PDB file of C-alpha atoms in Angstrom:
ATOM      1  CA  UNK A   1      24.604 215.707  71.304  1.00 81.00           C
ATOM      2  CA  UNK A   2      22.229 215.287  68.810  1.00 84.00           C
ATOM      3  CA  UNK A   3      22.837 211.549  67.255  1.00 86.00           C
ATOM      4  CA  UNK A   4      22.999 210.533  71.421  1.00 90.00           C
ATOM      5  CA  UNK A   5      19.616 211.537  72.746  1.00 90.00           C
ATOM      6  CA  UNK A   6      17.907 210.527  69.140  1.00 89.00           C
ATOM      7  CA  UNK A   7      19.651 207.019  70.724  1.00 91.00           C
ATOM      8  CA  UNK A   8      18.347 207.219  73.865  1.00 91.00           C
ATOM      9  CA  UNK A   9      14.644 207.916  72.083  1.00 91.00           C
ATOM     10  CA  UNK A  10      15.002 204.597  69.672  1.00 91.00           C
ATOM     11  CA  UNK A  11      15.971 202.668  72.436  1.00 91.00           C
ATOM     12  CA  UNK A  12      13.428 203.746  74.700  1.00 90.00           C
ATOM     13  CA  UNK A  13      10.494 203.651  72.214  1.00 89.00           C
ATOM     14  CA  UNK A  14      11.945 200.118  70.416  1.00 88.00           C
ATOM     15  CA  UNK A  15      11.603 199.284  74.519  1.00 87.00           C
ATOM     16  CA  UNK A  16       8.122 200.459  74.842  1.00 85.00           C
ATOM     17  CA  UNK A  17       7.053 199.156  71.280  1.00 81.00           C
ATOM     18  CA  UNK A  18       8.665 195.306  72.168  1.00 79.00           C
ATOM     19  CA  UNK A  19       6.941 194.731  75.555  1.00 77.00           C
ATOM     20  CA  UNK A  20       3.423 194.974  73.430  1.00 64.00           C
ATOM     21  CA  UNK A  21       0.845 195.401  76.300  1.00 65.00           C
ATOM     22  CA  UNK A  22      -0.953 198.409  74.834  1.00 64.00           C
ATOM     23  CA  UNK A  23      -3.503 196.912  72.216  1.00 66.00           C
ATOM     24  CA  UNK A  24      -6.464 198.071  70.985  1.00 66.00           C
ATOM     25  CA  UNK A  25      -8.252 195.577  68.591  1.00 65.00           C
ATOM     26  CA  UNK A  26      -5.571 193.786  67.918  1.00 64.00           C
ATOM     27  CA  UNK A  27      -3.496 196.657  67.291  1.00 67.00           C
ATOM     28  CA  UNK A  28      -0.262 198.058  68.549  1.00 72.00           C
ATOM     29  CA  UNK A  29       1.476 200.935  68.219  1.00 77.00           C
ATOM     30  CA  UNK A  30       4.232 202.019  65.975  1.00 84.00           C
ATOM     31  CA  UNK A  31       6.385 204.507  68.037  1.00 88.00           C
ATOM     32  CA  UNK A  32       9.243 204.390  65.854  1.00 91.00           C
ATOM     33  CA  UNK A  33       7.021 204.405  62.555  1.00 92.00           C
ATOM     34  CA  UNK A  34       6.035 207.938  64.784  1.00 93.00           C
ATOM     35  CA  UNK A  35       9.314 208.907  65.700  1.00 94.00           C
ATOM     36  CA  UNK A  36      10.895 208.778  62.341  1.00 93.00           C
ATOM     37  CA  UNK A  37       8.410 211.011  60.809  1.00 94.00           C
ATOM     38  CA  UNK A  38       8.405 213.666  63.176  1.00 92.00           C
ATOM     39  CA  UNK A  39      12.481 212.946  63.726  1.00 92.00           C
ATOM     40  CA  UNK A  40      12.103 213.604  58.894  1.00 93.00           C
ATOM     41  CA  UNK A  41       9.858 216.567  59.350  1.00 92.00           C
ATOM     42  CA  UNK A  42      12.503 218.543  62.056  1.00 89.00           C
ATOM     43  CA  UNK A  43      15.835 217.837  61.143  1.00 88.00           C
ATOM     44  CA  UNK A  44      17.501 219.581  58.399  1.00 87.00           C
ATOM     45  CA  UNK A  45      20.350 216.755  58.495  1.00 88.00           C
ATOM     46  CA  UNK A  46      18.810 213.524  55.432  1.00 92.00           C
ATOM     47  CA  UNK A  47      21.315 211.691  56.536  1.00 92.00           C
ATOM     48  CA  UNK A  48      20.208 211.955  60.024  1.00 90.00           C
ATOM     49  CA  UNK A  49      16.891 212.007  58.739  1.00 91.00           C
ATOM     50  CA  UNK A  50      17.378 208.898  56.355  1.00 92.00           C
ATOM     51  CA  UNK A  51      19.433 206.832  59.528  1.00 92.00           C
ATOM     52  CA  UNK A  52      17.179 207.001  61.750  1.00 92.00           C
ATOM     53  CA  UNK A  53      14.455 206.145  59.799  1.00 92.00           C
ATOM     54  CA  UNK A  54      16.472 203.167  58.396  1.00 92.00           C
ATOM     55  CA  UNK A  55      17.740 201.674  62.481  1.00 93.00           C
ATOM     56  CA  UNK A  56      14.289 201.954  63.148  1.00 91.00           C
ATOM     57  CA  UNK A  57      12.858 199.578  60.458  1.00 91.00           C
ATOM     58  CA  UNK A  58      15.596 197.406  61.336  1.00 92.00           C
ATOM     59  CA  UNK A  59      14.683 197.353  65.207  1.00 90.00           C
ATOM     60  CA  UNK A  60      10.430 197.198  64.540  1.00 87.00           C
ATOM     61  CA  UNK A  61      11.820 194.675  61.904  1.00 87.00           C
ATOM     62  CA  UNK A  62      13.449 192.819  64.121  1.00 87.00           C
ATOM     63  CA  UNK A  63      11.862 192.470  67.030  1.00 80.00           C
ATOM     64  CA  UNK A  64       7.931 192.521  66.027  1.00 71.00           C
ATOM     65  CA  UNK A  65       8.340 189.764  64.219  1.00 70.00           C
ATOM     66  CA  UNK A  66       7.176 191.277  60.896  1.00 73.00           C
ATOM     67  CA  UNK A  67       8.777 191.258  57.919  1.00 83.00           C
ATOM     68  CA  UNK A  68      11.698 192.363  58.213  1.00 88.00           C
ATOM     69  CA  UNK A  69      12.898 193.646  54.580  1.00 89.00           C
ATOM     70  CA  UNK A  70       9.415 195.696  53.810  1.00 91.00           C
ATOM     71  CA  UNK A  71       9.600 197.055  57.563  1.00 91.00           C
ATOM     72  CA  UNK A  72      13.452 198.194  56.951  1.00 92.00           C
ATOM     73  CA  UNK A  73      12.947 199.276  53.326  1.00 93.00           C
ATOM     74  CA  UNK A  74       8.993 200.968  53.926  1.00 94.00           C
ATOM     75  CA  UNK A  75      10.675 202.238  57.138  1.00 94.00           C
ATOM     76  CA  UNK A  76      13.448 204.121  54.827  1.00 94.00           C
ATOM     77  CA  UNK A  77      11.876 205.446  52.012  1.00 95.00           C
ATOM     78  CA  UNK A  78       9.103 207.138  54.282  1.00 94.00           C
ATOM     79  CA  UNK A  79      11.686 209.158  56.507  1.00 94.00           C
ATOM     80  CA  UNK A  80      13.514 210.165  53.263  1.00 93.00           C
ATOM     81  CA  UNK A  81      10.006 211.117  51.298  1.00 93.00           C
ATOM     82  CA  UNK A  82       8.276 213.007  54.819  1.00 93.00           C
ATOM     83  CA  UNK A  83      12.053 214.831  54.820  1.00 93.00           C
ATOM     84  CA  UNK A  84      12.126 215.613  50.861  1.00 91.00           C
ATOM     85  CA  UNK A  85       8.056 216.611  51.132  1.00 90.00           C
ATOM     86  CA  UNK A  86       8.395 218.443  54.583  1.00 87.00           C
ATOM     87  CA  UNK A  87       8.145 221.923  53.361  1.00 82.00           C
ATOM     88  CA  UNK A  88       4.493 221.753  51.735  1.00 80.00           C
ATOM     89  CA  UNK A  89       2.611 222.834  52.123  1.00 76.00           C
ATOM     90  CA  UNK A  90       4.607 226.091  53.665  1.00 74.00           C
ATOM     91  CA  UNK A  91       2.580 227.231  56.358  1.00 76.00           C
ATOM     92  CA  UNK A  92       1.108 224.629  57.779  1.00 80.00           C
ATOM     93  CA  UNK A  93       2.579 223.597  61.801  1.00 85.00           C
ATOM     94  CA  UNK A  94       4.559 220.186  61.746  1.00 84.00           C
ATOM     95  CA  UNK A  95       2.265 218.812  63.805  1.00 89.00           C
ATOM     96  CA  UNK A  96      -0.366 218.785  60.776  1.00 92.00           C
ATOM     97  CA  UNK A  97       2.085 217.507  59.160  1.00 92.00           C
ATOM     98  CA  UNK A  98       2.706 214.300  61.582  1.00 92.00           C
ATOM     99  CA  UNK A  99      -0.084 213.282  61.477  1.00 93.00           C
ATOM    100  CA  UNK A 100      -0.894 213.489  57.921  1.00 93.00           C
ATOM    101  CA  UNK A 101       2.243 211.843  57.102  1.00 93.00           C
ATOM    102  CA  UNK A 102       2.226 209.075  59.928  1.00 93.00           C
ATOM    103  CA  UNK A 103      -1.582 207.982  59.093  1.00 93.00           C
ATOM    104  CA  UNK A 104      -1.514 208.077  55.560  1.00 93.00           C
ATOM    105  CA  UNK A 105       2.490 205.724  55.642  1.00 94.00           C
ATOM    106  CA  UNK A 106       0.584 203.382  58.524  1.00 91.00           C
ATOM    107  CA  UNK A 107      -2.265 202.925  56.595  1.00 89.00           C
ATOM    108  CA  UNK A 108       0.444 202.062  53.286  1.00 91.00           C
ATOM    109  CA  UNK A 109       2.440 199.831  55.320  1.00 90.00           C
ATOM    110  CA  UNK A 110      -0.602 198.387  56.666  1.00 86.00           C
ATOM    111  CA  UNK A 111      -2.385 197.324  53.788  1.00 85.00           C
ATOM    112  CA  UNK A 112       1.247 196.873  51.577  1.00 87.00           C
ATOM    113  CA  UNK A 113       1.702 193.595  54.527  1.00 85.00           C
ATOM    114  CA  UNK A 114      -1.972 192.634  54.660  1.00 84.00           C
ATOM    115  CA  UNK A 115      -1.132 192.189  50.890  1.00 83.00           C
ATOM    116  CA  UNK A 116       2.175 189.997  50.910  1.00 84.00           C
ATOM    117  CA  UNK A 117       0.459 188.097  53.768  1.00 80.00           C
ATOM    118  CA  UNK A 118      -2.854 186.658  52.396  1.00 81.00           C
ATOM    119  CA  UNK A 119      -2.779 187.800  48.271  1.00 80.00           C
ATOM    120  CA  UNK A 120      -5.309 190.316  48.744  1.00 77.00           C
ATOM    121  CA  UNK A 121      -6.182 193.607  49.376  1.00 75.00           C
ATOM    122  CA  UNK A 122     -10.194 194.165  50.721  1.00 75.00           C
ATOM    123  CA  UNK A 123     -12.480 196.770  52.291  1.00 75.00           C
ATOM    124  CA  UNK A 124     -12.759 194.286  55.332  1.00 73.00           C
ATOM    125  CA  UNK A 125      -8.855 194.852  55.713  1.00 69.00           C
ATOM    126  CA  UNK A 126      -8.610 198.542  55.433  1.00 73.00           C
ATOM    127  CA  UNK A 127     -11.823 198.821  58.336  1.00 75.00           C
ATOM    128  CA  UNK A 128     -10.251 196.048  60.319  1.00 74.00           C
ATOM    129  CA  UNK A 129      -6.395 196.060  59.966  1.00 76.00           C
ATOM    130  CA  UNK A 130      -5.347 198.990  59.348  1.00 80.00           C
ATOM    131  CA  UNK A 131      -7.407 201.854  60.716  1.00 84.00           C
ATOM    132  CA  UNK A 132      -6.339 200.807  64.652  1.00 84.00           C
ATOM    133  CA  UNK A 133      -2.682 201.125  63.598  1.00 85.00           C
ATOM    134  CA  UNK A 134      -3.982 204.588  61.726  1.00 88.00           C
ATOM    135  CA  UNK A 135      -5.543 205.857  64.245  1.00 90.00           C
ATOM    136  CA  UNK A 136      -3.323 204.303  66.960  1.00 90.00           C
ATOM    137  CA  UNK A 137      -0.065 205.935  65.164  1.00 91.00           C
ATOM    138  CA  UNK A 138      -1.208 209.288  64.844  1.00 93.00           C
ATOM    139  CA  UNK A 139      -2.171 209.127  68.155  1.00 92.00           C
ATOM    140  CA  UNK A 140       1.561 208.606  68.562  1.00 91.00           C
ATOM    141  CA  UNK A 141       2.681 211.049  66.614  1.00 92.00           C
ATOM    142  CA  UNK A 142       0.421 213.657  68.225  1.00 93.00           C
ATOM    143  CA  UNK A 143       2.279 211.965  71.877  1.00 92.00           C
ATOM    144  CA  UNK A 144       5.813 211.966  70.558  1.00 92.00           C
ATOM    145  CA  UNK A 145       6.227 215.309  68.957  1.00 93.00           C
ATOM    146  CA  UNK A 146       6.179 217.790  71.068  1.00 92.00           C
ATOM    147  CA  UNK A 147       8.757 215.679  73.130  1.00 92.00           C
ATOM    148  CA  UNK A 148      11.073 215.192  70.885  1.00 93.00           C
ATOM    149  CA  UNK A 149      10.810 219.774  70.107  1.00 90.00           C
ATOM    150  CA  UNK A 150      11.740 220.077  74.112  1.00 90.00           C
ATOM    151  CA  UNK A 151      13.975 217.378  73.945  1.00 89.00           C
ATOM    152  CA  UNK A 152      15.852 217.442  70.716  1.00 86.00           C
ATOM    153  CA  UNK A 153      15.196 220.331  69.319  1.00 85.00           C
ATOM    154  CA  UNK A 154      14.818 223.061  71.290  1.00 78.00           C
ATOM    155  CA  UNK A 155      18.673 223.789  71.222  1.00 65.00           C
ATOM    156  CA  UNK A 156      18.724 224.082  67.622  1.00 58.00           C
ATOM    157  CA  UNK A 157      15.453 226.139  67.669  1.00 57.00           C
ATOM    158  CA  UNK A 158      17.224 228.568  69.887  1.00 56.00           C
ATOM    159  CA  UNK A 159      20.666 228.740  68.062  1.00 61.00           C
ATOM    160  CA  UNK A 160      18.241 229.679  65.193  1.00 60.00           C
ATOM    161  CA  UNK A 161      16.812 232.585  66.382  1.00 57.00           C
ATOM    162  CA  UNK A 162      20.272 233.725  67.758  1.00 57.00           C
ATOM    163  CA  UNK A 163      21.673 233.653  64.351  1.00 54.00           C
TER     164      UNK A 163
END
């Protein structure tokens, strides 16, 4: 049932992301990226986290008109990295980890894409390209995280409390 819910979430987020109506300062939120960070933080299965990252990367790379191979690889590696480092620091709430990882990895992704497209990195790129995307994805993670916890991972938490 959890995998079906994840597929529904991915479909809805890709649809919202591909519409492109929510554009602020030229930045469109990468809803699927915020989603994969939240899934990688909460799922207990590495395979599910990595496959979710790969599917989100495949859809984002093919539907949004950016570098397919880079987006696919970056999303998959990001999901694996967040899953691997999710327990550090141990006593920090996962929503703060989601904000941190989403912001940091979005900045890296935007700067790498800018460097691939133009061949250089500048302070202008950090301010005008990366910052709006980082802030937008952090806001998306803050909205998506509680919704995922209520819809997808609620039953798992209840099972852990019972056992």
